[in-house]
């Protein structure tokens, strides 16, 4: 093969093929997908994220939670996602239309977080878990995010948001100086607001919750 | 320009053709000297930096409190710094070095105005440095393989534009009639990369597409960087060095044509297999799976071509460092690609997706194949452009065995560990925290493997440093081999 231009043409066409097929076609096919208006509820889904959650999304992005957590539920019967309670139904493209940056993820060192807001709605739990995952999940290998909290002198009233560390833990880890409190920084608050906003607990015509087959009478 | 070689030939009609050819090669090597050295040394620094981040992130996965209070070294950032230093730092730099040297040699053309390339190298490395500092400081985009923050990417673009144009210019000035298979791969890679990179930047960062279209663009890019950039460059080097060191032609010209075009057609559709089971149109996934299976064709064809060229010459592996590294890489190319095709099958993917199995696969591809081939290429190229030999065969041996054993252990360990992790994760009766706990021993062994690999990198760096500092010997010297070769007709060693 000695014809430079011909080789070049082939090289061009090869990538043009998948560029058209994967990128352009899909951009045209569903690149302007809209939210779904639910006439029964008089409301469109998915919900728009709040400003605080939107700031939290940026914290999720800059700390790289994505490298340990996915945000996509596979269909029932393909993997154990729904059985593990990671979602009632499969995630579909429409769930993501408001996300400026989509964090589908490819790794599950930790659980899928697509519906963490529904599964774990407690703000306090999330703060404790981020501060030190061992507090809520002994044996976890999740990174601690203590730097998202501020250890500061109490001025006047104790902050209502101050972390309620177990007494033993606070003592053994040196967080028990009297007159001091541990409070989440605005980044931590945003992050938790973001986590709580992660819940696809609505239906689309193309994505209905999975109804398990009826259990036979007598099988426990 | 009246080159010394043609001068010699014109003055002395009795100059043997062989000597003329050698003189010409020397001039080409000399013209490529500084760009190759600059790219290579920058790559080497990034390899060491990347190994450091690798160890930090690896240890953090089994001992999360390790350096736990430093925000800039939190797992998500250290890991990303690792990926970007070994991919954009080490792999890209060494790819540029090897690609330029190959392009010049195969085109029998000197690199013109090498200063421009050195400038490109500076821009590139400045871009990567700013990018990695940005990632550590919290400006990562969290788009896999494209984490470098948008303020650093223009530098990479400028650098790449110079690099791509220069390679094409070198090709245009070729003196050889025939275009060797390595050149097709190089040209294709050089052309594909900027296309992939600019579309990805536009559709993901500057004017983001809506929803999961982003994920499709992301994996179209990320997998093609492997398949249409690193793979062609690794294969170009393997296609050059195996026959070169053995002094015999590649097994089949026809197979190399088939291998090239089937790779070009199938590979670029395969990337979406990273989204199997995900919220994207089912037909794209089916197309991606089909293309991933079709990849068996180019892989088997290339495997036959490489491995049959080796048949009858295995003894050369005992003394040639270049050959040993390149053949290790070529064998792993076959293995990693066949595993990749298997991983695209839904029932296999159901288990391995989202697990450390993928990480094992990534290192088999980027390290056991690509990086090992590049190591082999460097062992060949550096003595030729520096006109000095490698100072220590023992260090080369240490490098080879540490890298080979380390990466094999890494791959075996996380393949098994990842498979167990995936199987357990799909069984909802096993508590998630138990799944996590069961991965820890495997993650620990990975850290051990990483230390072994890093020892190899240090041996490599010491040998290169020593070589650069050593005084230039007068006259011709013998190449550094693992052991003296038997008297047999080999082309050019090592
Ligand atoms: C020094 C030995 C090395 C060690 C210990 C190591 C360790 C790691 C670790 C811990 C990760 C993160 C995995 C995760 O997110 O769970 C990773 C990712 C990665 N590394 Fe390395 N690495 C090493 C060398 C290299 C080299 C030399 C290359 C390429 C030339 C490389 C390419 C990659 C790639 C492509 C990924 C992304 C994998 C994925 O997300 O699937 N690594 N490595």
XYZ file of C-alpha atoms and ligand atoms in Angstrom:
757
model
C 0.000 0.000 0.000
C 1.789 3.077 -1.166
C -0.953 5.556 -1.791
C -0.851 8.154 0.931
C -4.125 9.934 0.056
C -6.055 6.693 -0.165
C -4.793 5.533 3.207
C -5.706 8.897 4.622
C -9.225 8.737 3.199
C -9.745 5.345 4.796
C -8.438 6.589 8.118
C -10.818 9.528 7.947
C -13.851 7.453 7.030
C -13.211 4.929 9.788
C -13.555 7.453 12.576
C -16.210 9.459 10.752
C -18.335 6.330 10.863
C -18.456 5.992 14.628
C -18.476 9.716 15.173
C -21.679 9.914 13.153
C -23.087 6.748 14.655
C -22.312 7.200 18.314
C -21.991 10.915 18.798
C -24.093 12.713 16.191
C -26.966 10.268 15.881
C -27.527 10.161 19.603
C -27.185 13.888 19.985
C -29.919 14.243 17.369
C -31.989 11.347 18.664
C -32.170 12.330 22.303
C -29.863 15.275 22.876
C -32.903 17.470 23.500
C -34.850 15.056 25.663
C -37.297 16.956 27.864
C -38.629 16.342 31.388
C -41.850 14.389 31.603
C -45.017 16.194 32.620
C -47.082 14.030 34.907
C -50.701 15.114 34.405
C -51.900 13.300 37.538
C -49.558 15.172 39.784
C -49.552 18.355 37.757
C -45.754 18.463 37.881
C -42.786 17.751 35.659
C -40.095 15.189 36.490
C -37.212 14.931 37.221
C -36.989 17.694 39.809
C -34.649 20.581 39.279
C -31.790 20.517 41.780
C -31.689 23.299 44.367
C -28.908 25.867 44.396
C -27.315 24.291 47.464
C -27.413 20.835 45.888
C -25.913 22.287 42.739
C -22.974 23.586 44.779
C -22.700 20.195 46.422
C -22.479 18.584 43.038
C -19.287 20.547 42.472
C -17.865 19.206 45.744
C -18.735 15.669 44.637
C -16.911 16.459 41.411
C -13.768 17.954 42.917
C -13.323 15.246 45.568
C -13.735 12.479 43.021
C -16.520 10.480 44.706
C -17.205 9.217 41.180
C -14.172 6.930 41.290
C -15.782 4.762 43.957
C -19.490 5.312 43.374
C -21.686 4.848 40.326
C -24.976 6.641 39.771
C -26.954 4.298 37.589
C -29.273 1.449 38.450
C -29.177 -1.534 36.136
C -32.392 -3.264 35.211
C -33.757 -5.972 37.504
C -32.283 -9.307 36.530
C -29.027 -7.758 35.305
C -26.767 -7.608 38.346
C -28.130 -7.243 41.865
C -28.899 -3.526 41.807
C -32.607 -3.530 42.591
C -32.287 -6.472 44.989
C -29.729 -4.488 46.940
C -32.264 -1.678 47.249
C -30.274 0.730 45.108
C -33.450 1.694 43.251
C -37.005 0.621 42.502
C -36.445 0.733 38.819
C -33.794 0.981 36.165
C -32.271 4.419 35.511
C -33.204 5.912 32.159
C -31.813 8.754 30.084
C -34.591 11.136 31.137
C -33.503 10.964 34.769
C -30.369 12.911 33.884
C -31.689 15.745 31.741
C -31.032 18.449 34.329
C -27.544 17.290 35.215
C -24.928 19.657 33.938
C -22.412 16.897 34.282
C -23.469 13.304 34.379
C -21.712 11.103 36.928
C -22.696 7.631 35.778
C -19.414 6.188 37.056
C -17.800 2.868 36.228
C -16.702 1.677 39.651
C -18.505 0.333 42.695
C -15.918 0.244 45.401
C -18.868 1.693 47.316
C -22.615 1.292 46.656
C -24.513 2.967 43.846
C -25.716 6.399 44.945
C -28.454 7.105 42.413
C -31.128 6.849 45.096
C -29.142 7.548 48.231
C -31.471 10.453 49.086
C -34.373 8.031 49.348
C -32.417 5.269 51.045
C -30.623 7.390 53.635
C -32.451 10.682 54.201
C -30.747 11.510 57.508
C -28.510 14.567 57.300
C -26.832 13.658 60.591
C -25.978 10.198 59.306
C -24.307 11.685 56.243
C -22.269 14.157 58.261
C -21.021 11.460 60.596
C -20.293 9.147 57.675
C -18.341 11.792 55.779
C -16.417 12.767 58.905
C -15.304 9.204 59.481
C -16.993 6.333 57.634
C -15.994 3.972 60.465
C -18.522 5.730 62.718
C -21.503 4.547 60.734
C -20.050 1.691 58.702
C -17.294 -0.127 60.605
C -14.920 -1.848 58.198
C -15.574 0.584 55.369
C -12.706 1.543 53.072
C -14.273 4.834 52.131
C -11.942 7.797 52.529
C -12.573 10.049 55.546
C -13.478 13.625 54.664
C -12.652 15.331 57.954
C -11.364 18.379 56.126
C -14.966 19.196 55.241
C -15.558 20.037 58.912
C -14.355 22.812 61.118
C -13.240 22.319 64.710
C -13.914 25.629 66.354
C -14.530 27.313 69.642
C -18.161 27.627 70.600
C -19.171 31.262 70.528
C -22.406 31.783 72.377
C -24.825 29.003 71.550
C -23.665 25.635 70.248
C -24.424 25.336 66.581
C -27.479 23.148 65.980
C -25.556 21.531 63.155
C -22.624 20.501 65.340
C -21.675 16.869 64.951
C -22.844 14.543 67.704
C -19.869 12.244 67.938
C -20.185 9.223 70.225
C -18.470 10.100 73.512
C -15.943 7.253 73.386
C -14.976 8.103 69.862
C -14.574 11.798 70.620
C -12.370 11.000 73.596
C -10.154 8.435 71.913
C -9.699 10.562 68.814
C -9.095 13.843 70.624
C -12.219 15.688 69.516
C -13.446 16.334 73.050
C -11.840 19.630 73.978
C -14.380 21.441 76.118
C -15.870 24.558 74.620
C -15.195 23.287 71.118
C -17.539 21.974 68.471
C -17.227 20.299 65.112
C -19.350 21.908 62.447
C -19.817 21.070 58.791
C -18.392 23.648 56.382
C -20.667 25.035 53.660
C -19.049 22.547 51.293
C -20.118 19.660 53.511
C -23.635 21.054 53.715
C -23.826 21.410 49.960
C -22.511 17.900 49.460
C -25.112 16.404 51.760
C -27.873 18.451 50.125
C -26.684 17.039 46.831
C -26.708 13.476 48.157
C -30.227 13.937 49.484
C -31.338 15.255 46.101
C -30.331 11.975 44.491
C -33.600 10.076 44.282
C -35.419 8.951 41.185
C -38.608 8.146 43.065
C -41.022 8.963 40.291
C -42.266 7.101 37.281
C -41.869 7.665 33.604
C -43.867 5.831 30.973
C -40.565 4.250 29.944
C -39.493 3.440 33.499
C -41.933 1.956 35.970
C -40.946 0.497 39.319
C -40.256 -3.167 39.194
C -43.014 -5.291 40.627
C -41.612 -8.592 41.840
C -43.553 -11.647 40.753
C -46.184 -12.665 43.338
C -44.742 -14.885 46.017
C -46.307 -18.273 46.316
C -48.382 -18.837 49.414
C -46.403 -20.618 52.067
C -42.907 -19.660 50.871
C -42.180 -17.751 54.081
C 21.272 19.930 1.735
C 24.349 17.942 0.800
C 24.322 15.302 3.453
C 27.443 13.597 4.596
C 26.184 10.291 3.310
C 25.666 11.411 -0.241
C 28.940 13.244 -0.043
C 30.689 10.072 0.998
C 29.024 8.155 -1.780
C 29.889 10.738 -4.398
C 33.495 10.975 -3.345
C 34.113 7.309 -3.083
C 32.325 5.167 -5.627
C 33.557 2.119 -3.795
C 31.704 2.940 -0.565
C 29.614 -0.122 0.161
C 25.882 0.520 -0.016
C 25.602 -0.716 3.528
C 27.932 1.957 4.875
C 26.012 4.652 3.025
C 22.759 3.440 4.499
C 24.277 3.408 7.966
C 25.591 6.928 7.599
C 22.164 8.059 6.466
C 20.512 6.449 9.468
C 23.006 8.153 11.752
C 22.058 11.508 10.340
C 18.379 10.820 10.775
C 18.980 9.697 14.342
C 21.037 12.808 14.980
C 18.240 15.050 13.685
C 15.791 13.384 16.054
C 18.150 13.452 19.012
C 16.938 16.435 21.021
C 13.185 16.111 20.548
C 13.376 12.431 21.414
C 15.487 13.084 24.498
C 13.227 15.870 25.736
C 10.030 13.874 25.274
C 11.580 10.796 26.761
C 12.998 12.450 29.845
C 9.744 14.282 30.532
C 7.959 10.983 30.185
C 10.380 9.368 32.604
C 9.777 12.040 35.230
C 6.027 11.538 34.867
C 6.436 7.793 35.152
C 8.096 8.258 38.527
C 5.581 10.874 39.662
C 2.757 8.636 38.468
C 4.171 5.659 40.342
C 4.187 7.771 43.490
C 0.536 8.726 43.109
C -0.234 5.108 42.197
C 1.181 3.843 45.461
C -0.588 6.515 47.478
C -3.956 5.730 45.930
C -3.403 2.002 46.100
C -2.538 2.073 49.807
C -5.504 4.316 50.537
C -7.837 1.677 49.170
C -6.959 -0.851 51.856
C -5.859 1.610 54.574
C -8.138 4.612 54.157
C -6.584 6.532 57.050
C -3.235 6.649 55.219
C -2.597 10.397 54.595
C -6.288 10.771 55.340
C -6.194 14.382 56.474
C -4.713 15.889 53.328
C -7.502 17.108 51.126
C -5.277 17.354 48.051
C -4.317 13.701 48.410
C -7.786 12.325 49.029
C -8.359 9.133 47.062
C -10.440 10.768 44.337
C -7.676 13.258 43.615
C -4.564 11.096 44.089
C -6.046 8.457 41.824
C -6.892 11.037 39.190
C -3.414 12.534 39.454
C -2.058 9.021 38.929
C -4.128 8.427 35.829
C -3.241 11.752 34.299
C 0.458 11.531 35.067
C 0.833 8.064 33.624
C -1.426 8.700 30.627
C -0.849 12.328 29.604
C 2.570 12.507 31.230
C 4.370 9.229 30.705
C 2.473 7.453 27.935
C 1.912 10.459 25.694
C 5.469 11.745 25.999
C 7.050 8.407 25.320
C 4.594 7.846 22.465
C 5.680 11.134 20.900
C 9.355 10.242 21.298
C 8.966 6.818 19.750
C 6.560 7.989 17.048
C 8.911 10.701 15.851
C 11.913 8.482 15.787
C 9.996 5.776 13.917
C 8.477 8.246 11.511
C 11.863 9.749 10.679
C 13.530 6.394 10.282
C 10.794 4.807 8.217
C 10.393 7.841 5.991
C 14.187 8.078 5.737
C 13.745 11.774 6.321
C 15.442 13.977 8.858
C 13.352 15.828 11.415
C 13.374 19.434 10.297
C 13.498 22.373 12.675
C 13.627 20.194 15.743
C 13.383 23.332 17.889
C 9.675 23.540 17.185
C 9.235 20.073 18.624
C 11.137 20.981 21.730
C 8.823 23.931 22.155
C 5.852 21.617 21.687
C 7.271 19.346 24.374
C 7.525 22.311 26.743
C 3.927 23.345 26.084
C 2.698 19.816 26.515
C 4.469 19.264 29.795
C 3.510 22.645 31.107
C -0.111 21.805 30.282
C 0.085 18.465 32.060
C 1.796 20.008 35.090
C -0.803 22.750 35.428
C -3.515 20.166 34.863
C -2.298 17.861 37.605
C -1.751 20.648 40.086
C -5.278 21.769 39.215
C -6.635 18.281 39.891
C -4.905 18.131 43.264
C -6.233 21.589 44.091
C -9.807 20.515 43.354
C -10.430 21.665 39.801
C -10.834 18.215 38.277
C -13.716 17.898 35.840
C -14.456 14.346 37.095
C -14.950 13.231 33.505
C -12.998 10.024 33.239
C -9.843 10.450 31.133
C -10.568 14.162 30.665
C -10.040 15.417 34.200
C -7.504 18.083 33.275
C -9.203 21.422 34.040
C -10.220 23.571 31.068
C -7.600 26.221 31.787
C -4.793 23.773 30.989
C -6.200 22.133 27.869
C -5.416 24.989 25.417
C -1.725 24.368 26.104
C -2.178 20.730 25.221
C -3.961 21.691 22.019
C -1.191 24.019 20.890
C 1.446 21.431 21.700
C -0.425 18.720 19.894
C -1.018 20.853 16.821
C 2.731 21.360 16.458
C 3.413 17.690 17.052
C 0.818 16.427 14.581
C 1.855 18.839 11.859
C 5.516 18.015 12.336
C 4.951 14.308 12.012
C 3.007 14.794 8.793
C 5.720 17.069 7.426
C 8.319 14.438 8.166
C 6.178 11.926 6.359
C 5.737 14.257 3.383
C 9.502 14.539 3.021
C 9.888 10.785 2.925
C 12.474 9.336 0.632
C 11.251 5.780 0.825
C 8.772 4.680 -1.802
C 7.129 2.037 0.281
C 4.881 2.988 3.214
C 5.511 0.428 5.926
C 2.678 -0.808 8.122
C 4.092 1.046 11.139
C 3.660 4.294 9.252
C -0.021 3.634 8.587
C -0.556 3.129 12.265
C 1.365 6.263 13.164
C -0.399 8.444 10.634
C -3.791 7.159 11.619
C -3.126 7.683 15.316
C -1.789 11.175 14.768
C -4.893 12.089 12.834
C -7.440 10.419 15.101
C -6.270 11.819 18.395
C -6.982 15.547 17.805
C -10.393 14.714 16.406
C -11.325 12.670 19.445
C -9.900 15.161 21.882
C -11.487 18.256 20.402
C -14.959 16.727 20.039
C -14.793 15.472 23.619
C -13.678 18.852 24.936
C -16.437 20.670 23.081
C -19.292 18.300 23.857
C -18.357 17.693 27.474
C -16.742 20.825 28.814
C -17.247 23.884 26.676
C -20.778 23.251 25.410
C -21.934 20.157 27.325
C -24.417 17.853 25.649
C -27.564 17.027 27.559
C -27.871 14.122 29.947
C -26.377 10.799 29.131
C -25.280 11.843 25.653
C -22.312 13.049 27.677
C -21.593 9.510 28.775
C -21.587 8.313 25.181
C -19.188 11.048 24.119
C -17.049 10.355 27.158
C -16.584 6.678 26.363
C -16.355 7.202 22.637
C -13.369 9.364 23.509
C -11.857 7.419 26.374
C -11.883 4.053 24.729
C -10.679 5.426 21.430
C -7.712 7.069 23.099
C -6.684 3.556 24.010
C -7.716 1.902 20.773
C -6.974 4.558 18.210
C -4.014 6.264 19.806
C -2.013 4.129 22.236
C -2.759 0.823 20.516
C -1.677 1.953 17.025
C 1.504 3.466 18.420
C 2.285 0.344 20.419
C 1.574 -1.802 17.378
C 3.632 0.441 15.105
C 6.572 -0.060 17.442
C 6.026 -3.811 17.692
C 5.762 -4.078 13.906
C 9.047 -2.238 13.600
C 11.145 -3.733 16.361
C 10.322 -7.428 16.179
C 11.468 -7.824 12.551
C 14.244 -5.286 13.043
C 15.883 -7.015 15.948
C 15.459 -10.442 14.401
C 16.695 -9.251 11.032
C 13.895 -10.905 9.118
C 10.713 -9.598 7.482
C 7.339 -9.587 9.140
C 5.471 -12.839 8.659
C 2.802 -11.615 6.242
C 2.248 -8.332 4.467
C -1.320 -9.270 3.647
C -2.194 -9.932 7.278
C -0.801 -6.583 8.331
C -3.115 -4.805 5.877
C -6.090 -6.789 7.108
C -5.168 -6.181 10.729
C -4.858 -2.465 10.228
C -8.151 -1.881 8.454
C -10.185 -4.163 10.656
C -8.833 -2.328 13.704
C -9.681 1.009 12.124
C -13.244 -0.040 11.394
C -14.210 -1.966 14.516
C -12.318 -0.375 17.334
C -13.936 3.026 17.190
C -17.396 1.575 17.815
C -16.336 -0.517 20.776
C -16.054 2.178 23.464
C -19.695 2.234 24.480
C -19.241 -1.201 26.053
C -18.267 0.832 29.143
C -21.958 1.691 29.476
C -23.527 -1.770 29.241
C -26.603 -1.812 31.454
C -26.602 1.975 31.611
C -29.218 4.603 30.753
C -28.373 4.994 27.070
C -30.207 3.711 23.974
C -30.078 -0.058 23.730
C -29.123 -0.081 20.064
C -25.863 1.791 20.739
C -24.915 -0.772 23.339
C -25.690 -3.618 20.967
C -23.563 -1.968 18.289
C -20.745 -1.497 20.798
C -20.928 -5.109 21.884
C -20.924 -6.324 18.284
C -17.902 -4.167 17.454
C -16.107 -5.383 20.571
C -16.608 -8.963 19.453
C -15.475 -8.156 15.925
C -12.232 -6.877 17.445
C -11.212 -10.516 17.640
C -10.385 -10.265 13.916
C -7.681 -7.569 14.028
C -6.337 -8.992 17.256
C -5.956 -12.545 16.031
C -4.573 -11.365 12.704
C -1.996 -9.166 14.400
C -1.180 -11.896 16.887
C -0.505 -14.394 14.107
C 1.655 -11.870 12.344
C 3.730 -10.959 15.375
C 4.016 -14.342 16.929
C 4.759 -16.214 13.714
C 7.545 -13.751 13.019
C 9.012 -14.856 16.338
C 8.753 -18.554 15.592
C 12.205 -20.022 15.190
C 13.877 -17.056 16.855
C 12.866 -17.448 20.471
C 16.478 -17.808 21.522
C 16.973 -14.123 20.687
C 14.792 -13.333 23.708
C 17.639 -14.557 25.870
C 19.936 -11.711 25.002
C 18.068 -8.809 23.390
C 16.460 -6.456 25.931
C 14.410 -4.686 23.268
C 12.992 -7.889 21.950
C 12.178 -9.221 25.385
C 10.159 -6.145 26.350
C 8.428 -5.832 22.988
C 7.480 -9.486 22.782
C 6.151 -9.412 26.348
C 4.045 -6.453 25.228
C 2.873 -8.103 22.029
C 1.768 -11.243 23.884
C -0.138 -9.103 26.351
C -1.755 -7.191 23.511
C -3.279 -10.443 22.343
C -4.394 -11.428 25.829
C -5.792 -8.059 26.868
C -7.750 -7.658 23.664
C -9.320 -11.069 23.838
C -10.263 -10.417 27.473
C -11.713 -7.101 26.381
C -13.938 -8.763 23.818
C -15.104 -11.227 26.465
C -15.815 -8.371 28.879
C -18.245 -6.900 26.371
C -20.436 -10.011 26.441
C -23.414 -9.153 28.602
C -23.268 -12.107 30.968
C -19.554 -11.548 31.569
C -20.001 -7.810 31.860
C -22.756 -8.262 34.408
C -20.067 -9.531 36.774
C -16.951 -7.580 35.841
C -18.380 -4.119 35.177
C -17.968 -1.792 38.198
C -15.237 -3.950 39.763
C -11.452 -4.118 40.113
C -11.478 -6.553 37.206
C -11.640 -3.508 34.958
C -8.656 -1.970 36.714
C -6.679 -5.170 36.120
C -7.665 -4.977 32.464
C -6.641 -1.314 32.237
C -3.165 -2.100 33.546
C -2.761 -5.072 31.298
C -3.497 -2.801 28.356
C -1.693 0.364 29.338
C 1.191 -1.296 31.131
C 1.735 -4.918 30.155
C 1.167 -4.075 26.504
C 1.791 -0.416 25.755
C 4.297 0.569 28.408
C 6.371 -2.591 27.993
C 6.600 -2.069 24.222
C 7.679 1.505 24.846
C 10.351 0.369 27.320
C 11.658 -1.980 24.644
C 11.676 0.818 22.076
C 13.618 3.094 24.409
C 16.268 0.406 24.921
C 16.778 0.402 21.175
C 16.506 4.099 20.401
C 18.567 5.766 23.119
C 21.918 4.132 22.307
C 21.428 5.096 18.684
C 20.757 8.739 19.263
C 23.272 9.144 22.089
C 25.898 6.967 20.398
C 26.596 5.316 23.731
C 25.659 1.958 25.130
C 23.560 1.160 28.176
C 25.893 1.215 31.150
C 24.362 -1.701 33.019
C 22.841 -4.938 31.815
C 22.002 -5.794 35.426
C 19.774 -2.742 35.690
C 18.007 -3.661 32.453
C 17.475 -7.127 33.823
C 16.110 -5.718 37.098
C 13.822 -3.426 35.146
C 12.484 -6.230 33.011
C 11.819 -8.707 35.773
C 10.381 -6.158 38.201
C 8.034 -4.770 35.569
C 7.052 -8.148 34.157
C 6.524 -9.889 37.484
C 4.927 -6.814 39.035
C 2.353 -6.271 36.342
C 1.564 -9.964 36.011
C 0.940 -10.170 39.731
C -1.131 -6.969 39.575
C -3.240 -8.328 36.773
C -3.755 -11.816 38.151
C -4.523 -10.506 41.603
C -7.124 -7.928 40.643
C -8.663 -10.160 37.988
C -9.409 -12.810 40.581
C -10.275 -10.276 43.277
C -12.478 -8.307 40.881
C -14.297 -11.408 39.753
C -15.071 -12.386 43.330
C -16.144 -8.816 44.093
C -18.496 -8.787 41.090
C -20.023 -12.164 41.824
C -20.620 -11.246 45.445
C -22.013 -7.849 44.572
C -24.627 -9.462 42.332
C -25.775 -11.642 45.196
C -27.914 -9.408 47.394
C -27.733 -11.917 50.245
C -24.154 -10.892 50.925
C -24.058 -7.611 52.845
C -22.288 -4.866 50.925
C -19.786 -4.253 53.693
C -18.750 -7.916 53.477
C -18.155 -7.531 49.761
C -15.961 -4.545 50.602
C -14.087 -6.459 53.282
C -13.409 -9.361 50.955
C -11.654 -7.074 48.467
C -9.112 -5.817 51.005
C -6.571 -8.673 50.764
C -6.558 -8.351 46.981
C -6.091 -4.604 47.206
C -3.204 -5.152 49.589
C -1.435 -7.505 47.171
C -1.897 -4.899 44.461
C 0.106 -2.444 46.551
C 2.883 -5.029 46.794
C 2.793 -5.495 43.019
C 2.935 -1.719 42.610
C 6.059 -1.519 44.748
C 7.718 -4.183 42.608
C 6.825 -2.282 39.433
C 8.138 0.939 40.918
C 11.484 -0.732 41.659
C 11.654 -1.496 37.951
C 10.948 2.138 37.097
C 13.733 3.262 39.399
C 16.186 0.863 37.763
C 15.176 2.261 34.386
C 15.633 5.842 35.550
C 19.036 5.148 37.099
C 20.228 3.462 33.937
C 19.107 6.374 31.785
C 20.659 8.937 34.111
C 23.912 7.007 34.208
C 23.926 6.695 30.440
C 23.392 10.414 29.949
C 26.240 11.256 32.312
C 28.674 8.665 30.998
C 31.414 9.960 28.749
C 31.011 9.283 25.083
C 33.244 6.379 24.167
C 35.553 6.744 21.201
C 34.772 4.540 18.255
C 32.254 1.780 17.982
C 31.240 -0.194 21.047
C 29.337 -3.383 21.485
C 25.654 -3.174 22.371
C 24.579 -4.045 25.884
C 22.858 -7.411 25.898
C 21.646 -9.676 28.656
C 24.263 -12.240 27.642
C 26.586 -12.620 24.676
C 24.633 -13.796 21.650
C 25.613 -17.038 20.000
C 27.204 -16.572 16.622
C 24.118 -16.371 14.480
C 22.889 -14.043 11.782
C 20.937 -11.378 13.564
C 20.185 -8.050 12.000
C 20.847 -5.268 14.392
C 20.891 -5.557 18.111
C 19.898 -4.997 20.872
C 3.428 1.652 39.654
C 2.498 0.763 39.580
C 1.042 1.153 39.506
C 0.105 1.034 40.506
C 0.322 0.526 41.924
C -1.143 1.536 39.994
C -2.318 1.662 40.732
C -3.494 2.197 40.285
C -4.657 2.475 41.088
C -4.788 2.263 42.591
C -5.635 2.944 40.275
C -7.047 3.362 40.676
C -7.995 2.226 40.501
C -9.365 2.556 41.000
O -9.898 3.631 40.674
O -9.945 1.752 41.733
C -5.088 2.984 38.948
C -5.796 3.375 37.833
C -5.252 3.410 36.569
N -3.895 3.242 36.242
Fe -2.430 2.592 37.470
N -0.970 1.910 38.702
C 0.369 1.706 38.365
C 0.962 1.996 37.155
C 0.274 2.417 36.039
C 0.874 2.731 34.775
C 2.360 2.736 34.484
C -0.148 3.011 33.918
C -0.150 3.377 32.455
C 0.837 3.563 31.717
C -1.389 2.947 34.658
C -2.636 3.202 34.140
C -3.800 3.324 34.873
C -5.105 3.525 34.318
C -5.427 3.640 32.843
C -6.031 3.587 35.380
C -7.556 3.770 35.297
C -8.199 2.420 35.463
C -9.703 2.428 35.499
O -10.312 3.417 35.898
O -10.296 1.410 35.134
N -1.090 2.589 35.947
N -3.773 2.533 38.985
